[in-house]
Coordinates of C-alpha atoms and ligand atoms in Angstrom, one line a residue:
M1 CA 60.7 73.7 42.1
A2 CA 64.0 72.3 43.5
A3 CA 66.9 74.1 41.7
E4 CA 70.2 72.6 41.0
I5 CA 73.3 73.0 42.1
K6 CA 76.4 71.7 40.1
S7 CA 79.8 72.7 41.9
D8 CA 82.3 70.6 42.9
K9 CA 80.5 67.5 42.2
V10 CA 83.7 64.9 42.0
D11 CA 84.9 65.9 45.6
K12 CA 81.1 65.7 47.0
V13 CA 80.7 62.5 45.1
I14 CA 84.3 61.6 47.2
S15 CA 82.9 62.9 50.7
L16 CA 79.6 60.8 50.0
C17 CA 80.9 57.6 49.3
V18 CA 83.1 58.0 52.7
R19 CA 80.4 59.5 54.3
R20 CA 77.9 56.6 53.8
G21 CA 80.3 53.5 53.4
I22 CA 80.0 53.3 49.7
L23 CA 84.1 53.3 49.1
F24 CA 86.8 54.8 51.2
P25 CA 90.5 54.8 51.3
N26 CA 92.0 51.4 52.4
S27 CA 94.1 51.6 55.6
E28 CA 92.6 54.4 56.7
I29 CA 94.1 54.1 60.4
Y30 CA 97.6 53.9 59.4
G31 CA 97.2 57.0 57.1
S32 CA 95.8 55.1 53.7
F33 CA 97.8 53.2 51.0
A34 CA 97.7 55.5 47.6
G35 CA 95.7 53.3 44.7
F36 CA 94.0 51.0 47.3
F37 CA 90.6 51.4 48.2
D38 CA 87.9 49.7 50.3
Y39 CA 84.2 48.7 50.0
G40 CA 81.8 49.4 52.5
P41 CA 78.9 47.8 53.3
V42 CA 76.6 50.1 50.1
G43 CA 79.6 49.9 48.2
V44 CA 79.9 46.2 48.3
E45 CA 76.0 45.9 46.9
L46 CA 76.5 48.4 44.6
K47 CA 79.8 47.1 43.1
R48 CA 78.2 43.2 43.2
N49 CA 75.1 44.3 41.7
V50 CA 77.3 46.0 38.5
E51 CA 78.9 42.8 38.3
A52 CA 76.1 40.8 38.4
S53 CA 74.5 43.3 35.7
W54 CA 77.2 42.5 32.9
W55 CA 77.6 39.0 33.8
K56 CA 74.3 38.9 32.8
R57 CA 74.0 40.7 29.9
F58 CA 77.2 39.4 28.3
V59 CA 77.4 36.1 29.4
Q60 CA 74.2 34.6 30.9
E61 CA 71.4 36.3 28.2
R62 CA 74.1 34.7 25.6
E63 CA 74.4 31.5 24.0
D64 CA 77.8 32.3 22.8
V65 CA 79.6 33.4 26.1
V66 CA 80.8 31.4 28.6
G67 CA 82.6 31.6 32.0
M68 CA 86.0 31.2 33.6
D69 CA 87.7 32.2 37.1
G70 CA 91.0 32.2 36.3
A71 CA 94.0 32.7 39.7
I72 CA 95.4 35.4 40.4
I73 CA 98.9 34.6 40.2
T74 CA 99.9 32.7 37.5
H75 CA 102.9 31.0 35.2
P76 CA 105.2 33.4 34.7
A77 CA 105.9 33.0 31.0
V78 CA 102.3 34.0 30.7
W79 CA 103.2 37.0 31.2
K80 CA 106.9 36.7 28.8
A81 CA 104.4 35.7 25.8
S82 CA 102.0 38.5 26.5
G83 CA 104.6 41.5 26.3
H84 CA 103.3 42.1 29.5
V85 CA 107.2 41.9 31.4
D86 CA 108.6 43.6 28.4
A87 CA 106.3 46.5 26.9
F88 CA 104.0 47.2 29.9
A89 CA 104.9 50.1 31.3
D90 CA 104.4 53.7 31.4
L91 CA 107.6 56.4 31.2
L92 CA 108.2 57.7 34.5
V93 CA 110.6 60.5 35.7
E94 CA 112.2 61.7 38.7
C95 CA 113.3 65.0 40.8
T96 CA 117.2 64.5 40.8
K97 CA 116.9 66.6 43.5
C98 CA 113.8 65.4 46.0
K99 CA 113.7 61.8 44.4
G100 CA 109.8 62.5 43.8
R101 CA 108.7 60.4 41.0
Y102 CA 106.2 61.3 38.5
R103 CA 104.3 59.7 35.5
A104 CA 106.0 61.3 32.5
D105 CA 102.3 61.9 30.6
H106 CA 100.4 62.9 33.3
L107 CA 102.9 65.5 34.6
L108 CA 102.9 67.0 31.2
E109 CA 99.0 67.2 30.9
S110 CA 98.6 68.7 34.7
V111 CA 101.6 71.5 33.6
L112 CA 100.4 72.3 30.0
G113 CA 97.2 71.7 30.5
V114 CA 97.0 69.7 27.0
Q115 CA 95.0 66.5 26.3
V116 CA 98.1 63.6 26.4
D117 CA 95.8 60.4 25.4
G118 CA 97.8 59.1 22.0
L119 CA 100.9 60.9 22.6
P120 CA 103.7 58.7 21.4
P121 CA 106.1 58.2 24.1
E122 CA 109.3 59.9 22.1
K123 CA 107.3 62.5 21.5
I124 CA 106.3 63.2 25.3
K125 CA 110.1 62.8 26.0
A126 CA 110.6 65.6 23.2
D127 CA 107.7 67.7 24.9
M128 CA 109.4 67.3 28.9
E129 CA 112.5 68.5 27.7
E130 CA 111.3 71.0 25.2
K131 CA 109.0 72.6 27.8
K132 CA 112.2 72.8 31.2
I133 CA 109.1 70.7 32.8
V134 CA 110.6 70.8 36.8
C135 CA 109.7 68.9 39.8
P136 CA 106.4 70.3 40.5
K137 CA 107.4 69.7 44.5
C138 CA 110.3 71.4 44.6
K139 CA 111.2 72.9 41.3
G140 CA 114.2 70.5 41.0
S141 CA 115.1 69.4 37.5
L142 CA 114.0 66.0 36.2
A143 CA 116.3 62.9 34.7
P144 CA 115.0 61.9 31.6
A145 CA 112.3 59.6 31.4
R146 CA 112.1 56.1 31.3
A147 CA 110.2 52.8 31.0
F148 CA 108.5 52.2 34.5
N149 CA 107.1 48.1 34.2
L150 CA 103.6 48.5 35.8
M151 CA 103.2 44.7 37.1
F152 CA 102.9 43.9 40.8
K153 CA 106.2 41.0 41.5
T154 CA 106.1 38.7 44.2
F155 CA 107.6 35.3 44.9
V156 CA 106.7 31.5 44.8
G157 CA 107.4 29.0 47.0
A158 CA 110.3 29.1 49.9
A159 CA 113.1 30.9 47.8
E160 CA 113.2 34.7 46.9
D161 CA 115.1 35.2 44.0
E162 CA 114.6 35.0 40.3
S163 CA 113.8 31.8 39.8
S164 CA 110.4 31.9 41.8
Q165 CA 109.6 35.2 40.4
A166 CA 106.0 35.8 39.7
F167 CA 103.2 38.5 38.8
L168 CA 100.1 39.6 40.0
R169 CA 97.8 39.8 37.1
P170 CA 97.8 43.3 35.3
E171 CA 94.6 42.0 33.3
T172 CA 92.4 39.3 33.6
A173 CA 92.7 38.7 29.9
Q174 CA 95.4 36.3 29.7
L175 CA 94.2 33.8 31.1
I176 CA 91.5 34.1 29.3
F177 CA 94.4 33.1 25.8
A178 CA 95.8 30.6 28.2
D179 CA 93.0 28.6 28.9
F180 CA 91.3 29.1 25.7
K181 CA 91.3 25.7 24.3
A182 CA 90.5 24.1 27.2
V183 CA 87.3 26.1 27.6
M184 CA 86.7 25.9 24.0
L185 CA 86.6 21.8 24.5
A186 CA 84.4 22.4 28.0
S187 CA 81.8 24.0 26.5
R188 CA 82.1 22.6 23.2
K189 CA 82.0 25.8 21.6
V190 CA 83.3 26.6 17.9
P191 CA 84.3 30.6 17.3
P192 CA 82.3 32.7 16.9
F193 CA 82.5 32.8 20.8
G194 CA 83.3 33.8 23.7
I195 CA 85.0 33.8 27.5
A196 CA 84.4 36.1 29.9
Q197 CA 86.1 36.7 33.3
V198 CA 85.6 39.1 36.2
G199 CA 87.9 39.5 38.7
K200 CA 90.6 41.2 40.2
S201 CA 94.2 42.9 38.2
F202 CA 96.7 44.6 39.7
R203 CA 98.5 47.6 38.3
N204 CA 101.8 49.7 40.4
E205 CA 100.2 52.9 38.6
I206 CA 102.9 55.6 39.1
S207 CA 100.2 58.3 39.9
P208 CA 96.9 56.9 41.2
R209 CA 94.9 59.7 40.6
N210 CA 91.4 60.8 40.6
F211 CA 89.5 59.0 43.4
V212 CA 89.3 55.2 41.8
F213 CA 89.4 56.1 38.4
R214 CA 93.0 55.1 38.3
C215 CA 94.2 52.6 41.3
R216 CA 96.7 49.8 41.7
E217 CA 94.2 46.6 42.9
F218 CA 90.7 47.4 41.2
S219 CA 88.7 45.0 39.0
Q220 CA 87.7 43.6 35.4
M221 CA 85.0 42.7 33.6
E222 CA 86.4 41.6 30.1
V223 CA 85.3 39.4 27.4
E224 CA 87.9 37.3 25.0
Y225 CA 85.4 37.2 21.8
F226 CA 86.8 34.7 18.9
V227 CA 86.3 34.7 15.5
P228 CA 87.2 33.1 12.4
P229 CA 89.0 35.6 10.3
R230 CA 87.1 35.3 7.1
L231 CA 84.2 36.1 9.8
L232 CA 85.4 39.1 11.3
D233 CA 83.0 41.0 9.0
S234 CA 79.8 38.8 8.9
C235 CA 78.4 39.5 12.8
R236 CA 75.2 37.5 13.3
Y237 CA 73.9 40.0 15.7
F238 CA 74.8 43.1 13.6
E239 CA 71.0 43.5 12.2
A240 CA 69.7 43.9 15.4
A241 CA 72.8 46.1 16.6
K242 CA 73.5 48.4 13.9
G243 CA 70.9 50.9 14.4
K244 CA 72.6 51.7 17.5
K245 CA 73.1 55.3 18.1
I246 CA 76.8 56.1 18.7
Q247 CA 79.0 58.9 19.0
V248 CA 82.5 58.9 17.6
L249 CA 85.9 60.7 17.5
T250 CA 88.3 58.6 15.2
A251 CA 92.4 58.9 14.6
A252 CA 92.0 61.9 11.8
D253 CA 89.6 63.7 13.9
Q254 CA 91.5 63.7 16.4
E255 CA 94.4 65.1 14.0
K256 CA 92.4 68.1 13.0
N257 CA 91.2 68.9 16.0
A258 CA 87.5 68.4 15.1
P259 CA 85.1 67.0 18.0
Q260 CA 82.8 63.7 17.6
S261 CA 80.1 63.1 15.5
K262 CA 77.2 61.0 15.5
T263 CA 76.0 58.4 13.7
T264 CA 74.8 54.7 14.1
A265 CA 77.0 51.4 14.7
G266 CA 75.5 50.3 11.0
D267 CA 76.7 53.8 9.3
A268 CA 79.9 53.7 11.1
R269 CA 81.3 50.0 9.7
D270 CA 79.4 50.9 6.0
K271 CA 81.7 54.2 6.0
K272 CA 84.7 52.3 7.2
I273 CA 84.8 53.9 10.4
I274 CA 85.3 50.9 12.4
G275 CA 87.3 48.4 10.6
T276 CA 84.7 45.0 11.3
Q277 CA 81.0 44.0 11.9
W278 CA 82.5 42.1 15.1
H279 CA 84.1 45.3 16.5
A280 CA 81.5 47.8 15.8
Y281 CA 78.7 45.0 17.2
W282 CA 80.4 44.9 20.5
L283 CA 81.2 48.6 20.7
A284 CA 77.5 49.1 20.3
E285 CA 76.5 46.4 22.4
C286 CA 79.1 48.1 26.0
V287 CA 77.4 52.1 25.0
D288 CA 74.1 49.8 25.1
W289 CA 75.3 47.9 28.1
F290 CA 76.4 51.7 29.6
E291 CA 72.6 53.4 28.9
G292 CA 70.8 50.3 30.2
I293 CA 72.2 51.4 33.2
G294 CA 71.8 54.8 33.7
I295 CA 74.6 56.6 31.6
A296 CA 73.3 59.3 29.4
P297 CA 73.8 59.1 25.7
E298 CA 75.5 62.3 25.4
N299 CA 77.8 61.5 28.0
L300 CA 79.3 58.6 26.0
R301 CA 81.5 59.1 22.9
L302 CA 84.0 55.9 21.6
R303 CA 87.7 57.4 20.6
Q304 CA 89.3 55.5 18.4
H305 CA 93.1 55.0 19.4
T306 CA 96.2 57.0 17.3
K307 CA 98.4 54.8 15.7
S308 CA 101.1 55.8 18.0
E309 CA 98.9 55.2 20.8
L310 CA 97.8 51.1 19.8
S311 CA 99.5 49.0 22.4
H312 CA 101.3 46.4 20.8
Y313 CA 99.0 43.7 20.6
S314 CA 96.3 45.4 18.9
S315 CA 95.6 47.1 15.1
E316 CA 92.9 49.1 16.3
T317 CA 91.0 49.8 19.6
W318 CA 88.3 52.5 20.3
D319 CA 87.6 53.6 23.9
V320 CA 84.2 54.4 24.9
E321 CA 85.0 57.4 27.3
Y322 CA 82.7 59.2 29.5
L323 CA 82.4 63.1 30.2
Y324 CA 84.0 62.9 33.3
P325 CA 83.8 66.2 35.0
W326 CA 88.2 66.4 34.0
G327 CA 87.2 65.6 30.7
W328 CA 86.7 62.9 28.1
K329 CA 88.2 59.9 29.3
E330 CA 88.3 56.6 29.1
L331 CA 85.4 54.2 30.8
T332 CA 86.2 51.0 28.7
G333 CA 88.2 49.8 25.8
V334 CA 87.3 47.9 22.9
A335 CA 90.8 46.0 21.4
N336 CA 91.3 44.1 17.8
R337 CA 93.8 42.0 19.2
G338 CA 93.9 39.3 15.9
D339 CA 96.1 36.4 16.5
F340 CA 98.5 38.2 18.8
D341 CA 97.9 36.3 21.8
L342 CA 97.2 32.9 20.9
K343 CA 100.0 32.2 18.4
Q344 CA 102.6 33.7 21.5
H345 CA 101.1 31.3 23.6
S346 CA 101.5 28.7 21.0
K347 CA 104.6 30.1 20.9
F348 CA 106.2 30.0 24.0
S349 CA 104.5 27.1 25.4
G350 CA 105.0 24.6 22.5
K351 CA 100.9 23.8 22.5
D352 CA 98.7 24.4 19.6
L353 CA 96.5 26.6 19.9
S354 CA 94.3 26.4 17.2
Y355 CA 91.4 24.5 16.0
F356 CA 89.8 22.6 13.1
D357 CA 87.7 24.7 11.4
Q358 CA 84.6 22.6 10.1
E359 CA 83.8 24.7 7.2
T360 CA 87.1 25.7 5.4
K361 CA 88.3 22.0 6.9
Q362 CA 91.6 24.3 8.1
K363 CA 93.1 24.8 11.4
L364 CA 92.5 28.0 12.7
V365 CA 93.5 30.5 15.4
P366 CA 90.5 32.9 15.5
H367 CA 91.3 36.2 15.8
V368 CA 89.6 38.0 19.3
I369 CA 87.6 41.3 19.5
E370 CA 87.8 42.1 23.4
P371 CA 85.8 44.3 25.3
S372 CA 87.3 45.2 28.5
F373 CA 85.9 47.2 31.8
G374 CA 87.3 48.6 34.8
V375 CA 84.8 47.8 37.5
E376 CA 86.0 50.9 39.8
R377 CA 86.0 53.2 37.0
A378 CA 82.2 52.3 35.7
V379 CA 81.2 52.3 39.7
F380 CA 82.9 55.4 39.8
T381 CA 81.1 56.6 36.6
L382 CA 77.9 55.5 37.4
L383 CA 78.1 57.4 41.1
L384 CA 79.0 61.2 39.2
E385 CA 76.6 60.3 36.7
A386 CA 73.8 59.9 39.1
F387 CA 74.6 62.4 42.0
E388 CA 72.3 65.1 42.1
E389 CA 71.6 68.0 44.6
K390 CA 68.5 70.3 45.2
K391 CA 67.5 72.8 47.3
E392 CA 64.5 72.5 48.9
K393 CA 62.6 73.7 52.1
G394 CA 62.2 71.8 55.1
T395 CA 59.8 71.7 57.4
D396 CA 60.8 74.3 59.4
G397 CA 60.8 76.5 56.2
K398 CA 64.3 76.8 56.1
E399 CA 66.3 75.7 52.7
E400 CA 68.1 72.9 52.9
V401 CA 70.5 71.1 50.4
K402 CA 69.5 67.3 49.5
T403 CA 71.5 64.5 47.7
V404 CA 70.1 62.3 45.6
L405 CA 71.7 59.6 43.7
R406 CA 69.6 58.7 40.7
L407 CA 70.9 55.6 40.6
H408 CA 69.4 53.2 37.7
P409 CA 67.0 50.2 39.9
A410 CA 69.4 47.1 39.3
I411 CA 72.4 48.9 40.0
A412 CA 70.7 50.5 43.6
P413 CA 72.6 48.3 46.7
V414 CA 69.6 49.0 48.5
K415 CA 66.0 48.8 46.8
A416 CA 63.7 49.8 49.3
G417 CA 64.2 51.5 53.0
V418 CA 61.2 50.4 55.0
F419 CA 60.5 52.6 58.1
P420 CA 57.3 53.0 61.1
L421 CA 55.6 56.2 61.0
M422 CA 56.2 56.3 64.4
K423 CA 58.1 53.6 67.0
K424 CA 55.0 53.5 69.2
D425 CA 51.5 51.7 68.7
G426 CA 52.2 48.3 67.3
L427 CA 53.5 50.5 63.6
A428 CA 57.2 49.7 64.6
E429 CA 56.0 46.0 65.0
K430 CA 54.3 45.8 61.6
A431 CA 56.7 47.7 59.8
R432 CA 59.3 44.8 60.8
E433 CA 56.5 42.3 59.1
V434 CA 56.7 43.7 56.1
F435 CA 60.3 44.9 55.9
E436 CA 61.0 40.6 56.7
M437 CA 58.2 39.5 54.2
L438 CA 60.1 41.6 51.7
R439 CA 63.8 41.2 52.9
G440 CA 63.9 37.3 51.1
D441 CA 63.5 39.1 47.3
F442 CA 64.9 42.4 48.1
V443 CA 67.4 44.5 49.4
C444 CA 66.2 46.1 52.0
E445 CA 66.8 48.4 54.8
Y446 CA 64.9 48.9 58.1
D447 CA 65.0 52.5 59.8
E448 CA 63.1 53.9 62.6
G449 CA 65.3 56.7 63.6
G450 CA 64.5 60.0 63.3
S451 CA 61.8 61.8 61.2
V452 CA 60.3 60.1 58.4
G453 CA 61.8 63.1 56.5
K454 CA 65.6 62.5 57.8
R455 CA 65.1 58.5 56.8
Y456 CA 63.7 59.8 53.1
A457 CA 66.8 61.8 53.0
R458 CA 69.2 59.1 54.1
M459 CA 67.7 56.5 51.6
D460 CA 67.6 59.1 48.8
E461 CA 71.7 60.2 49.9
I462 CA 72.7 56.4 48.3
G463 CA 70.2 55.9 45.5
T464 CA 67.2 53.8 47.1
P465 CA 65.1 53.9 44.2
Y466 CA 61.4 53.1 47.1
C467 CA 60.5 53.9 50.7
V468 CA 57.6 52.1 52.7
T469 CA 56.1 53.6 54.9
V470 CA 54.3 51.9 57.6
D471 CA 51.3 54.8 59.3
Y472 CA 48.4 54.5 61.1
D473 CA 45.8 53.3 58.8
S474 CA 48.2 51.0 57.4
L475 CA 47.3 49.0 61.2
E476 CA 43.4 49.0 59.8
K477 CA 43.4 48.8 56.1
N478 CA 46.7 46.7 55.6
D479 CA 48.3 49.1 52.7
V480 CA 51.5 51.4 53.4
T481 CA 52.9 53.8 51.4
V482 CA 54.9 53.3 48.5
R483 CA 57.3 57.0 47.6
D484 CA 59.4 57.2 44.0
R485 CA 62.9 58.7 44.8
D486 CA 62.7 60.5 41.5
S487 CA 59.7 62.4 41.9
A488 CA 58.7 62.3 45.7
K489 CA 55.4 61.5 45.1
Q490 CA 53.8 58.7 47.1
V491 CA 50.9 56.1 46.1
R492 CA 48.9 53.5 48.8
V493 CA 49.8 49.9 48.0
P494 CA 47.8 46.7 49.5
I495 CA 50.6 44.7 51.5
A496 CA 49.7 41.5 50.6
K497 CA 51.0 43.3 46.7
L498 CA 53.9 44.8 48.0
P499 CA 56.0 42.1 46.9
N500 CA 54.9 42.2 43.5
V501 CA 54.3 45.9 42.9
L502 CA 58.0 46.4 44.2
S503 CA 59.4 43.6 41.2
A504 CA 57.3 45.2 38.7
L505 CA 58.4 49.0 39.4
L506 CA 62.5 47.7 39.9
G507 CA 61.6 45.5 36.8
G508 CA 60.6 48.7 34.9
T509 CA 57.3 47.1 34.1
L510 CA 55.0 49.0 35.8
A511 CA 55.0 53.0 35.9
F512 CA 54.8 54.5 39.3
E513 CA 51.5 56.1 38.8
K514 CA 50.0 52.6 37.6
A515 CA 51.2 50.9 40.9
G516 CA 48.6 52.3 43.4
A517 CA 46.1 55.2 44.7
A518 CA 47.9 58.1 44.8
V519 CA 48.7 59.9 47.8
K520 CA 47.6 63.9 47.4
Ligands
GAP1 N1 92.7 43.6 28.3 C1 93.1 44.7 28.6 C2 93.4 46.1 28.8 O1 93.3 45.7 30.5 P1 93.4 48.2 30.0 O2 92.3 49.2 28.7 O3 94.4 48.1 30.2 O4 92.3 46.9 29.0 C3 90.4 47.9 30.3 O5 92.1 48.5 30.8 C4 90.1 48.5 31.4 O6 90.6 48.7 33.0 C5 89.4 50.4 31.7 O7 89.6 50.7 30.4 C6 90.0 50.4 32.5 O8 88.4 50.6 32.8 C7 89.9 49.9 33.8 N2 91.6 49.8 34.2 C8 92.6 50.0 34.0 N3 93.4 50.4 34.4 C9 93.0 50.6 36.2 C10 93.6 51.2 36.7 N4 95.0 51.4 37.1 N5 91.8 51.6 37.8 C11 91.3 51.6 37.6 N6 90.5 50.9 36.2 C12 91.8 50.3 35.4

């Protein structure tokens, strides 16, 4: 029986990411560039699969959500109206001696070992002074904390002065608000309906950290779901979603230092833990999507933002948190933004962003529930969740440590590895035929280097769910061995049936034991 090892998981996942070309620091040949990362060949497939799974679930499978793709640099007035120019800031402290700069709440967290999520800026400032926090590098004294705006600035056009200043978008959401009316009219939708977008966002984080958990360039997957105010507590999908099991940590629980509790989306709404049905529904949807692509329910909880923590636009926010090796932290956020954004853009643009509500015969500005996901954070979380090490006896009898990424087949970067048992006797040619047959439908990798054991190990490391081996019997019987990553069991499958069998296995409609004759 293989023994499980659980230690230094984060370091091991990061080292796997770099070694296998999943994700690595940007510009490494120049010493890297903090907060920026590049995806390699395996990582780009993983990222695209996560985005595709999200887009399918939250856009394509729904009648009531449409997509858009806005510009990264947009009219600077958008960011004035949204409040980002004035309020999108973190507290920065600077060392008076070495000029080192730190994010005040992160410094407080690391020095005192306390949770800082939910602490108001005044309290952070007061704690910094009271606890006499000094520079962690040179022990110099720190200047009083000040607000630092997180937007990257650039110039548009030939002039490089304030008149031509613009910003890289710090979230995709505002593009949706600015285009709300145009998209609504073009798609002939009326609230309740949503607009979704996937794309890059940029934040000049003071202290990017924990690999891609907090970086400066990342992608977001956001839905702005527009609801007439009178329907906020009347979600047409709630009946189907209300039984969804969730763990919740309310603002009141946090004040009392109480732990999270288990409940359902329906109960959380009935007991007024979550403010409205639409909010409870979207939280349940987010949890369900994460569970559907491989996150264990016990590693997810919903944490309500405390009053002092709420963003300027939000009346109620819940984070979907994951139990990271460094504690529970935000994976995704779901805010009730009310009518803040549309009203602000109406005010600043002078354009009417209301719509005519047929039922009340009134012009209305809809309210917004916003599920907002970070792609890199989701990718990293899925990798941490899937990572496993096992001790196994090698062919020489010695114990070896093997890495397996137990990624859900839907997001696995490579769906099948195809190998010839040997390169000789026509096996390589036959394996290439199988590979050519499969590669139009599945992302496959052909590998003929080293022992079959080594090739299985290489595939396990990047989470490939199935491996297909062509051997001497294949030449006679036109069949192959298919190996299951998670159980290491093998079955024999006729080559003619292989595309259908793989498709059913990957789609979860066929149990591996039923895929073919078991190989002893
Ligand atoms: N439109 C709302 C919004 O942007 P947010 O909580 O600031 O809300 C949403 O961001 C999600 O984007 C987060 O839950 C996280 O997954 C991701 N995210 C935010 N900042 C990030 C960063 N610096 N690096 C990586 N992901 C980030």
